[in-house]
């Protein structure tokens, strides 16, 4: 299939695009992953570095992705082929599609858990009375071989259904309803959590840094990968979503808006989760199970706990679906063009492959927990490591270098809506030098090639 003259879908409005991009960014990354990674990486010092990376690396790369997609009006691989034909920059597009596949495969597992917990609360709440009960309940559930896969299938079916319905009718419409609702729900839950007795300890954990943590290289690596994961960078999603935006709309405000809202969402989610973690004396570094064990405990102790539990797991499931949709759209947009198939057929086919790819990650947390792949990590963590720690930052670095050096500067500035402004020049230099260098240093530091 050629690259040009495809009839292309478009967003109905700029707001619709922004909410969809926000829907992609805000997901399990902000609630489930942010809380356990922040917990494992010592809290406030990690959050400080994370926010710094968002501003200095994240926002410039969001802008770069929007600019590439909007100018090319093509999927993530096609965009690079069109803007730089025959050049190796297309590697960033290929990494984007690969990351979307890998991330959605394990994302679907956690998305499925969220739906299962949501339905538990509809049915009167999980049976978690007494010490250790919520941990036992969680462990029994996620280590059973087939049961979590059933919920993963349900999650993938909903995700496929939305992508199947199309850009405007499926993706835009669902985000327009979900995103404002999620914002209200997370604020209500955080407000409640802040009344718990662990609130003070949570505030200290989240906002008063122990600077000695900064001598640990893994904190930088974790913060960088969390920034990429949470902002949906390097996975093709923002290029693909940008490609459905018309030339009339302005990009810079949208990029800053998405990054700001996404970070606020993560912080408010921290205010919702950590007071509970400290109130119930749960170790903040208890890993991926954190929200599935901690929160049912607080909900179990509250008079309106069932309703809060219902709201929370609805929030988690809905945020997961809107992000999952953006990952699936990356792959579907690419294969629709490559294979010349309809959206509907591609969505079902690619969605099924990603579902199958996710099964080992699910089993790796239970029956196959003895299997270790990358550096002693289980299957699930290996998938996360490969995509979030390697593919996303490398893809992001290539994107920064492409927009900074590989693309004609005046064309970039015009395509980005910065024009000949000072801020446009700063942006270009952040992409040329700062972002690639910072990513490289974090890599070298974390593999121990140099120390401070
Ligand atoms: N950005 C999303 C999240 O934070 C996904 C697409 C990885 O969960």
CSV table of C-alpha atoms and ligand atoms in Angstrom, one decimal:
chain,number,residue,atom,x,y,z
A,1,UNK,CA,0.0,0.0,0.0
A,2,UNK,CA,1.2,3.5,-0.8
A,3,UNK,CA,1.6,6.1,1.8
A,4,UNK,CA,-0.5,8.9,0.3
A,5,UNK,CA,-4.2,9.5,-0.6
A,6,UNK,CA,-5.7,7.3,2.1
A,7,UNK,CA,-9.1,8.5,3.2
A,8,UNK,CA,-8.2,9.4,6.8
A,9,UNK,CA,-10.4,9.7,9.9
A,10,UNK,CA,-10.2,12.9,11.9
A,11,UNK,CA,-11.0,14.1,15.4
A,12,UNK,CA,-14.3,16.0,15.7
A,13,UNK,CA,-12.8,18.8,17.7
A,14,UNK,CA,-9.6,20.0,19.3
A,15,UNK,CA,-11.1,19.2,22.7
A,16,UNK,CA,-11.8,15.7,21.6
A,17,UNK,CA,-8.2,15.3,20.5
A,18,UNK,CA,-6.9,16.6,23.8
A,19,UNK,CA,-9.1,14.4,25.9
A,20,UNK,CA,-8.1,11.4,23.8
A,21,UNK,CA,-4.4,12.2,24.2
A,22,UNK,CA,-5.1,12.6,27.9
A,23,UNK,CA,-7.0,9.4,27.9
A,24,UNK,CA,-4.0,7.7,26.5
A,25,UNK,CA,-1.6,9.2,29.0
A,26,UNK,CA,-3.8,8.7,32.1
A,27,UNK,CA,-4.0,5.1,32.8
A,28,UNK,CA,-2.7,2.3,35.0
A,29,UNK,CA,0.6,4.1,34.8
A,30,UNK,CA,-0.7,6.9,36.9
A,31,UNK,CA,-2.4,4.9,39.6
A,32,UNK,CA,-1.1,1.3,39.7
A,33,UNK,CA,2.5,1.7,38.2
A,34,UNK,CA,3.2,5.2,39.6
A,35,UNK,CA,2.3,4.1,43.2
A,36,UNK,CA,4.4,1.0,43.3
A,37,UNK,CA,7.4,2.4,41.4
A,38,UNK,CA,7.3,5.5,43.7
A,39,UNK,CA,7.0,3.1,46.6
A,40,UNK,CA,9.9,1.0,45.6
A,41,UNK,CA,12.1,4.0,44.7
A,42,UNK,CA,11.8,5.8,47.9
A,43,UNK,CA,9.0,8.4,47.3
A,44,UNK,CA,9.6,12.1,47.2
A,45,UNK,CA,13.2,12.1,45.7
A,46,UNK,CA,11.9,9.8,42.9
A,47,UNK,CA,8.9,12.1,42.3
A,48,UNK,CA,11.1,15.2,42.1
A,49,UNK,CA,13.3,13.6,39.4
A,50,UNK,CA,10.2,12.3,37.6
A,51,UNK,CA,8.7,15.7,37.4
A,52,UNK,CA,11.9,17.2,36.2
A,53,UNK,CA,12.1,14.6,33.4
A,54,UNK,CA,8.4,15.4,32.5
A,55,UNK,CA,9.2,19.1,32.0
A,56,UNK,CA,12.7,18.9,30.4
A,57,UNK,CA,12.3,15.7,28.3
A,58,UNK,CA,8.6,14.7,28.4
A,59,UNK,CA,7.0,17.9,27.1
A,60,UNK,CA,9.5,18.5,24.3
A,61,UNK,CA,9.0,14.9,23.1
A,62,UNK,CA,5.2,15.1,23.3
A,63,UNK,CA,5.4,18.2,21.1
A,64,UNK,CA,7.8,16.3,18.7
A,65,UNK,CA,5.4,13.4,18.5
A,66,UNK,CA,2.3,15.6,17.9
A,67,UNK,CA,4.2,17.5,15.2
A,68,UNK,CA,5.4,14.4,13.4
A,69,UNK,CA,2.0,12.8,13.3
A,70,UNK,CA,0.0,15.9,12.4
A,71,UNK,CA,2.4,16.8,9.6
A,72,UNK,CA,2.6,13.3,8.1
A,73,UNK,CA,-1.1,12.4,8.6
A,74,UNK,CA,0.0,8.7,8.8
A,75,UNK,CA,0.5,5.9,11.2
A,76,UNK,CA,3.7,5.8,13.2
A,77,UNK,CA,5.9,3.9,10.7
A,78,UNK,CA,4.4,5.6,7.7
A,79,UNK,CA,5.0,9.0,9.3
A,80,UNK,CA,8.8,8.5,9.4
A,81,UNK,CA,8.8,7.0,5.9
A,82,UNK,CA,6.9,10.0,4.6
A,83,UNK,CA,8.9,12.7,6.3
A,84,UNK,CA,12.3,11.1,5.9
A,85,UNK,CA,12.0,8.6,3.0
A,86,UNK,CA,14.7,5.9,2.9
A,87,UNK,CA,16.3,7.1,6.2
A,88,UNK,CA,16.9,5.0,9.3
A,89,UNK,CA,14.6,7.3,11.4
A,90,UNK,CA,11.8,4.8,10.7
A,91,UNK,CA,13.4,2.7,13.4
A,92,UNK,CA,11.5,4.9,15.9
A,93,UNK,CA,8.3,4.0,14.2
A,94,UNK,CA,9.1,0.3,14.3
A,95,UNK,CA,10.0,0.5,18.0
A,96,UNK,CA,6.7,2.3,18.6
A,97,UNK,CA,4.7,-0.5,17.1
A,98,UNK,CA,6.7,-3.1,19.0
A,99,UNK,CA,6.3,-1.2,22.3
A,100,UNK,CA,2.5,-0.9,21.7
A,101,UNK,CA,2.3,-4.7,21.2
A,102,UNK,CA,4.4,-5.5,24.3
A,103,UNK,CA,2.9,-3.0,26.6
A,104,UNK,CA,-0.7,-3.7,25.7
A,105,UNK,CA,0.0,-7.5,26.2
A,106,UNK,CA,0.8,-7.1,29.9
A,107,UNK,CA,-1.4,-4.0,30.4
A,108,UNK,CA,-4.4,-6.2,29.4
A,109,UNK,CA,-3.5,-8.5,32.4
A,110,UNK,CA,-3.7,-5.7,34.9
A,111,UNK,CA,-6.7,-4.2,33.1
A,112,UNK,CA,-8.4,-7.5,33.5
A,113,UNK,CA,-7.7,-7.6,37.3
A,114,UNK,CA,-9.2,-4.1,37.6
A,115,UNK,CA,-12.4,-5.2,35.9
A,116,UNK,CA,-12.6,-8.3,38.1
A,117,UNK,CA,-12.2,-6.2,41.3
A,118,UNK,CA,-14.8,-3.7,40.0
A,119,UNK,CA,-17.3,-6.5,39.5
A,120,UNK,CA,-16.5,-7.8,43.0
A,121,UNK,CA,-17.6,-4.5,44.4
A,122,UNK,CA,-20.8,-4.6,42.4
A,123,UNK,CA,-21.4,-7.9,43.9
A,124,UNK,CA,-21.0,-6.7,47.5
A,125,UNK,CA,-17.2,-6.4,47.8
A,126,UNK,CA,-14.4,-9.1,47.9
A,127,UNK,CA,-14.4,-11.2,51.1
A,128,UNK,CA,-11.5,-9.4,52.8
A,129,UNK,CA,-12.3,-9.3,56.5
A,130,UNK,CA,-9.4,-9.7,58.9
A,131,UNK,CA,-5.6,-9.3,58.6
A,132,UNK,CA,-3.9,-10.7,55.5
A,133,UNK,CA,-7.3,-11.4,53.9
A,134,UNK,CA,-7.0,-9.0,51.1
A,135,UNK,CA,-3.5,-10.2,50.3
A,136,UNK,CA,-4.7,-13.8,50.3
A,137,UNK,CA,-7.7,-13.0,48.2
A,138,UNK,CA,-5.4,-11.2,45.7
A,139,UNK,CA,-2.8,-13.9,45.6
A,140,UNK,CA,-5.4,-16.7,45.1
A,141,UNK,CA,-6.9,-14.7,42.3
A,142,UNK,CA,-3.9,-13.8,40.3
A,143,UNK,CA,-2.0,-17.0,40.7
A,144,UNK,CA,-4.9,-19.1,39.4
A,145,UNK,CA,-4.0,-20.2,35.9
A,146,UNK,CA,-7.1,-19.5,33.8
A,147,UNK,CA,-9.3,-17.1,35.8
A,148,UNK,CA,-7.2,-13.9,35.3
A,149,UNK,CA,-6.9,-14.8,31.6
A,150,UNK,CA,-10.6,-14.7,31.3
A,151,UNK,CA,-10.7,-11.1,32.7
A,152,UNK,CA,-7.8,-10.2,30.5
A,153,UNK,CA,-9.9,-11.4,27.5
A,154,UNK,CA,-12.8,-9.2,28.6
A,155,UNK,CA,-10.5,-6.2,28.9
A,156,UNK,CA,-9.1,-6.8,25.4
A,157,UNK,CA,-12.6,-7.3,24.0
A,158,UNK,CA,-13.8,-3.9,25.3
A,159,UNK,CA,-10.6,-2.3,24.0
A,160,UNK,CA,-11.1,-3.9,20.6
A,161,UNK,CA,-14.7,-2.8,20.5
A,162,UNK,CA,-13.8,0.9,21.0
A,163,UNK,CA,-11.1,0.8,18.3
A,164,UNK,CA,-13.4,-1.1,16.0
A,165,UNK,CA,-16.0,1.7,16.3
A,166,UNK,CA,-13.4,4.2,14.9
A,167,UNK,CA,-11.6,7.4,15.8
A,168,UNK,CA,-14.5,9.8,16.3
A,169,UNK,CA,-17.3,7.4,17.2
A,170,UNK,CA,-15.2,5.1,19.4
A,171,UNK,CA,-12.1,6.7,20.7
A,172,UNK,CA,-13.1,10.3,20.9
A,173,UNK,CA,-16.6,9.6,22.3
A,174,UNK,CA,-15.5,7.3,25.0
A,175,UNK,CA,-12.7,9.7,26.2
A,176,UNK,CA,-15.1,12.6,26.3
A,177,UNK,CA,-17.2,10.8,28.8
A,178,UNK,CA,-14.6,9.0,30.7
A,179,UNK,CA,-11.9,11.7,31.3
A,180,UNK,CA,-13.9,14.3,33.1
A,181,UNK,CA,-15.5,11.6,35.2
A,182,UNK,CA,-12.2,10.1,36.2
A,183,UNK,CA,-10.9,13.5,37.2
A,184,UNK,CA,-13.8,14.0,39.6
A,185,UNK,CA,-13.6,10.5,41.0
A,186,UNK,CA,-9.9,10.6,41.8
A,187,UNK,CA,-10.3,14.0,43.6
A,188,UNK,CA,-13.1,12.6,45.7
A,189,UNK,CA,-11.2,9.5,46.7
A,190,UNK,CA,-8.0,11.5,47.5
A,191,UNK,CA,-10.1,13.9,49.6
A,192,UNK,CA,-11.3,10.9,51.6
A,193,UNK,CA,-7.9,9.3,51.9
A,194,UNK,CA,-6.5,12.5,53.3
A,195,UNK,CA,-8.8,12.2,56.3
A,196,UNK,CA,-7.1,8.9,57.3
A,197,UNK,CA,-4.6,8.8,60.1
A,198,UNK,CA,-1.8,7.8,57.7
A,199,UNK,CA,-2.2,11.1,55.7
A,200,UNK,CA,0.7,13.0,57.4
A,201,UNK,CA,3.1,10.1,56.9
A,202,UNK,CA,2.0,9.9,53.2
A,203,UNK,CA,2.6,13.6,52.7
A,204,UNK,CA,6.1,13.2,54.1
A,205,UNK,CA,6.7,10.2,51.9
A,206,UNK,CA,5.5,11.9,48.8
A,207,UNK,CA,6.8,15.5,49.2
A,208,UNK,CA,9.7,15.6,51.6
A,209,UNK,CA,12.7,14.1,49.7
A,210,UNK,CA,15.4,12.1,51.2
A,211,UNK,CA,18.1,13.5,48.9
A,212,UNK,CA,20.5,10.6,49.6
A,213,UNK,CA,18.2,8.5,47.4
A,214,UNK,CA,19.7,10.5,44.4
A,215,UNK,CA,23.0,8.6,44.7
A,216,UNK,CA,21.1,5.5,43.6
A,217,UNK,CA,21.2,5.1,39.8
A,218,UNK,CA,18.1,3.0,39.7
A,219,UNK,CA,16.0,6.0,40.8
A,220,UNK,CA,16.9,7.9,37.6
A,221,UNK,CA,16.2,4.9,35.4
A,222,UNK,CA,12.9,4.3,37.2
A,223,UNK,CA,11.9,8.0,36.9
A,224,UNK,CA,12.8,8.2,33.2
A,225,UNK,CA,10.9,5.0,32.3
A,226,UNK,CA,7.9,6.1,34.4
A,227,UNK,CA,7.8,9.5,32.6
A,228,UNK,CA,7.8,7.7,29.2
A,229,UNK,CA,5.3,5.2,30.3
A,230,UNK,CA,2.9,7.6,31.9
A,231,UNK,CA,3.0,10.2,29.1
A,232,UNK,CA,2.6,7.5,26.5
A,233,UNK,CA,5.9,8.5,24.8
A,234,UNK,CA,7.9,6.4,22.4
A,235,UNK,CA,5.0,4.0,21.9
A,236,UNK,CA,3.6,5.6,18.8
A,237,UNK,CA,0.3,6.6,20.5
A,238,UNK,CA,0.8,10.4,20.4
A,239,UNK,CA,2.1,10.3,16.8
A,240,UNK,CA,-0.9,8.3,15.8
A,241,UNK,CA,-3.4,10.5,17.6
A,242,UNK,CA,-1.6,13.6,16.2
A,243,UNK,CA,-2.2,12.2,12.8
A,244,UNK,CA,-5.9,12.5,13.1
A,245,UNK,CA,-5.7,16.2,13.9
A,246,UNK,CA,-6.3,18.8,11.3
A,247,UNK,CA,-3.8,21.4,10.2
A,248,UNK,CA,-5.9,24.2,11.7
A,249,UNK,CA,-5.4,23.3,15.3
A,250,UNK,CA,-2.5,24.5,17.5
A,251,UNK,CA,-0.2,22.0,19.1
A,252,UNK,CA,1.9,23.6,21.9
A,253,UNK,CA,-1.0,24.2,24.3
A,254,UNK,CA,-2.2,20.7,23.9
A,255,UNK,CA,1.2,19.2,24.7
A,256,UNK,CA,1.6,21.2,27.9
A,257,UNK,CA,-2.0,20.5,28.9
A,258,UNK,CA,-1.6,16.8,28.5
A,259,UNK,CA,1.7,16.7,30.5
A,260,UNK,CA,0.3,18.9,33.3
A,261,UNK,CA,-2.9,17.0,33.7
A,262,UNK,CA,-1.2,13.6,33.5
A,263,UNK,CA,1.3,14.6,36.3
A,264,UNK,CA,-1.4,16.0,38.4
A,265,UNK,CA,-3.4,12.8,38.0
A,266,UNK,CA,-0.4,10.8,39.2
A,267,UNK,CA,0.1,13.0,42.3
A,268,UNK,CA,-3.5,13.0,43.2
A,269,UNK,CA,-3.5,9.2,42.8
A,270,UNK,CA,-0.6,9.2,45.2
A,271,UNK,CA,-2.6,11.2,47.7
A,272,UNK,CA,-5.4,8.7,47.3
A,273,UNK,CA,-3.2,5.6,47.8
A,274,UNK,CA,-0.4,6.4,50.2
A,275,UNK,CA,-2.5,7.6,53.2
A,276,UNK,CA,-4.1,4.1,53.0
A,277,UNK,CA,-0.8,2.4,52.7
A,278,UNK,CA,0.5,4.0,55.9
A,279,UNK,CA,-2.8,3.8,57.8
A,280,UNK,CA,-2.8,0.0,57.3
A,281,UNK,CA,1.0,-0.4,57.7
A,282,UNK,CA,1.5,-1.9,54.3
A,283,UNK,CA,5.1,-1.6,52.9
A,284,UNK,CA,5.1,1.1,50.2
A,285,UNK,CA,7.5,-1.1,48.2
A,286,UNK,CA,5.2,-4.1,48.0
A,287,UNK,CA,5.3,-4.1,44.2
A,288,UNK,CA,2.7,-4.5,41.5
A,289,UNK,CA,0.0,-5.8,43.9
A,290,UNK,CA,0.0,-2.6,45.9
A,291,UNK,CA,-3.3,-1.1,44.9
A,292,UNK,CA,-5.0,-4.5,44.8
A,293,UNK,CA,-4.1,-5.3,48.3
A,294,UNK,CA,-4.0,-1.9,50.0
A,295,UNK,CA,-7.2,-0.4,48.8
A,296,UNK,CA,-9.6,-3.2,49.5
A,297,UNK,CA,-8.3,-2.9,53.0
A,298,UNK,CA,-9.3,0.7,53.4
A,299,UNK,CA,-12.6,0.1,51.6
A,300,UNK,CA,-13.3,-2.8,54.0
A,301,UNK,CA,-12.8,-0.5,57.0
A,302,UNK,CA,-15.0,2.4,55.7
A,303,UNK,CA,-18.7,2.7,56.2
A,304,UNK,CA,-19.2,3.7,52.6
A,305,UNK,CA,-16.4,1.3,51.5
A,306,UNK,CA,-18.4,-0.6,49.0
A,307,UNK,CA,-19.3,2.5,47.1
A,308,UNK,CA,-15.7,3.8,47.2
A,309,UNK,CA,-14.4,0.5,46.1
A,310,UNK,CA,-16.8,0.4,43.2
A,311,UNK,CA,-15.8,3.9,42.2
A,312,UNK,CA,-12.1,3.2,42.5
A,313,UNK,CA,-12.0,0.1,40.5
A,314,UNK,CA,-14.3,1.6,37.9
A,315,UNK,CA,-11.8,4.5,37.7
A,316,UNK,CA,-8.9,2.1,37.3
A,317,UNK,CA,-10.6,0.0,34.7
A,318,UNK,CA,-11.8,3.0,32.6
A,319,UNK,CA,-8.4,4.6,32.7
A,320,UNK,CA,-6.9,1.4,31.6
A,321,UNK,CA,-9.3,1.0,28.7
A,322,UNK,CA,-8.7,4.5,27.4
A,323,UNK,CA,-5.0,3.9,27.4
A,324,UNK,CA,-5.3,0.4,26.1
A,325,UNK,CA,-7.3,1.8,23.2
A,326,UNK,CA,-4.4,4.2,22.3
A,327,UNK,CA,-1.9,1.3,22.2
A,328,UNK,CA,-4.2,-0.9,20.1
A,329,UNK,CA,-4.8,2.1,17.7
A,330,UNK,CA,-1.0,2.4,17.1
A,331,UNK,CA,-0.9,-1.2,15.8
A,332,UNK,CA,-4.2,-1.1,14.1
A,333,UNK,CA,-3.5,2.1,12.1
A,334,UNK,CA,-0.2,0.6,11.0
A,335,UNK,CA,-1.5,-2.8,9.9
A,336,UNK,CA,-4.6,-1.3,8.3
A,337,UNK,CA,-2.4,0.5,5.9
A,338,UNK,CA,0.2,-2.2,5.5
A,339,UNK,CA,-2.3,-5.0,4.9
A,340,UNK,CA,-5.0,-2.9,3.2
A,341,UNK,CA,-7.6,-4.3,5.6
A,342,UNK,CA,-10.6,-2.6,7.0
A,343,UNK,CA,-10.4,-1.1,10.5
A,344,UNK,CA,-12.9,-3.7,11.9
A,345,UNK,CA,-11.0,-6.7,10.6
A,346,UNK,CA,-7.6,-5.3,11.7
A,347,UNK,CA,-8.9,-4.4,15.2
A,348,UNK,CA,-10.1,-8.0,15.8
A,349,UNK,CA,-7.1,-9.7,14.3
A,350,UNK,CA,-4.4,-7.5,16.0
A,351,UNK,CA,-6.4,-7.4,19.3
A,352,UNK,CA,-6.4,-11.2,19.3
A,353,UNK,CA,-2.7,-11.5,18.7
A,354,UNK,CA,-2.0,-9.1,21.6
A,355,UNK,CA,-4.3,-11.0,23.8
A,356,UNK,CA,-2.4,-14.2,23.1
A,357,UNK,CA,0.9,-12.5,23.6
A,358,UNK,CA,-0.3,-11.4,27.1
A,359,UNK,CA,-1.1,-14.9,28.3
A,360,UNK,CA,2.5,-15.7,29.3
A,361,UNK,CA,2.7,-12.5,31.3
A,362,UNK,CA,-0.4,-13.5,33.2
A,363,UNK,CA,0.8,-17.1,33.8
A,364,UNK,CA,4.3,-15.7,34.8
A,365,UNK,CA,2.6,-14.2,37.9
A,366,UNK,CA,1.2,-17.6,38.9
A,367,UNK,CA,1.8,-21.1,37.4
A,368,UNK,CA,4.9,-20.0,35.5
A,369,UNK,CA,6.4,-17.9,38.3
A,370,UNK,CA,9.6,-20.0,38.2
A,371,UNK,CA,10.3,-18.8,34.7
A,372,UNK,CA,12.7,-15.9,34.5
A,373,UNK,CA,13.8,-14.1,31.4
A,374,UNK,CA,15.7,-10.8,31.5
A,375,UNK,CA,18.1,-10.5,34.4
A,376,UNK,CA,16.2,-12.8,36.7
A,377,UNK,CA,12.9,-11.0,36.2
A,378,UNK,CA,9.6,-13.0,35.8
A,379,UNK,CA,7.9,-12.9,32.4
A,380,UNK,CA,5.6,-10.0,33.3
A,381,UNK,CA,8.5,-7.8,34.6
A,382,UNK,CA,10.7,-8.8,31.7
A,383,UNK,CA,8.0,-7.5,29.2
A,384,UNK,CA,7.8,-4.2,31.2
A,385,UNK,CA,11.5,-3.9,31.4
A,386,UNK,CA,12.1,-4.5,27.7
A,387,UNK,CA,9.4,-2.0,26.6
A,388,UNK,CA,9.5,0.7,29.3
A,389,UNK,CA,13.1,0.7,30.2
A,390,UNK,CA,14.7,0.1,26.8
A,391,UNK,CA,12.3,0.5,23.8
A,392,UNK,CA,10.5,3.7,25.0
A,393,UNK,CA,13.6,5.8,26.0
A,394,UNK,CA,15.5,4.6,22.9
A,395,UNK,CA,12.5,5.4,20.6
A,396,UNK,CA,12.1,8.8,22.4
A,397,UNK,CA,15.8,9.5,21.9
A,398,UNK,CA,15.5,8.8,18.1
A,399,UNK,CA,12.4,11.0,17.9
A,400,UNK,CA,14.2,13.9,19.6
A,401,UNK,CA,17.2,13.5,17.3
A,402,UNK,CA,15.0,13.3,14.2
A,403,UNK,CA,13.1,16.5,15.0
A,404,UNK,CA,16.2,18.2,16.2
A,405,UNK,CA,18.6,17.3,13.5
A,406,UNK,CA,17.0,15.1,10.9
A,407,UNK,CA,14.2,17.4,9.8
A,408,UNK,CA,14.5,20.8,8.3
A,409,UNK,CA,14.4,23.4,11.1
A,410,UNK,CA,12.1,26.0,9.6
A,411,UNK,CA,9.7,23.2,8.4
A,412,UNK,CA,9.7,21.8,12.0
A,413,UNK,CA,9.0,25.2,13.5
A,414,UNK,CA,6.2,25.8,11.1
A,415,UNK,CA,4.6,22.3,11.5
A,416,UNK,CA,4.8,22.7,15.3
A,417,UNK,CA,3.0,26.1,15.3
A,418,UNK,CA,5.9,27.6,17.3
A,419,UNK,CA,7.0,29.6,14.2
A,420,UNK,CA,10.1,31.7,14.6
A,421,UNK,CA,9.5,32.2,18.4
A,422,UNK,CA,12.2,32.1,21.1
A,423,UNK,CA,10.3,29.2,22.7
A,424,UNK,CA,10.5,27.3,19.5
A,425,UNK,CA,14.2,27.6,19.4
A,426,UNK,CA,14.5,26.5,23.0
A,427,UNK,CA,12.4,23.5,22.1
A,428,UNK,CA,14.6,22.6,19.2
A,429,UNK,CA,17.7,22.8,21.4
A,430,UNK,CA,16.1,20.7,24.1
A,431,UNK,CA,15.5,18.0,21.4
A,432,UNK,CA,18.9,18.4,19.8
A,433,UNK,CA,21.1,18.2,22.9
A,434,UNK,CA,19.4,18.0,26.3
A,435,UNK,CA,16.9,15.2,25.9
A,436,UNK,CA,19.1,12.8,24.0
A,437,UNK,CA,22.0,13.4,26.3
A,438,UNK,CA,20.0,13.1,29.4
A,439,UNK,CA,18.5,9.8,28.2
A,440,UNK,CA,22.0,8.5,27.3
A,441,UNK,CA,23.4,9.5,30.7
A,442,UNK,CA,20.6,7.8,32.6
A,443,UNK,CA,21.3,4.7,30.6
A,444,UNK,CA,25.1,4.8,31.1
A,445,UNK,CA,24.7,5.6,34.8
A,446,UNK,CA,22.3,2.8,35.4
A,447,UNK,CA,24.5,0.2,33.8
A,448,UNK,CA,27.3,1.4,36.0
A,449,UNK,CA,29.5,2.9,33.2
A,450,UNK,CA,30.0,6.0,35.3
A,451,UNK,CA,29.2,7.4,38.7
A,452,UNK,CA,28.6,10.8,40.1
B,1,LIG,N1,0.3,6.1,29.4
B,1,LIG,C1,-0.6,5.0,29.8
B,1,LIG,C2,-0.4,4.8,31.2
B,1,LIG,O1,0.2,5.6,31.9
B,1,LIG,C3,-0.3,3.8,28.9
B,1,LIG,C4,-0.7,4.0,27.4
B,1,LIG,C5,1.0,3.2,29.1
B,1,LIG,O2,-0.9,3.9,31.8
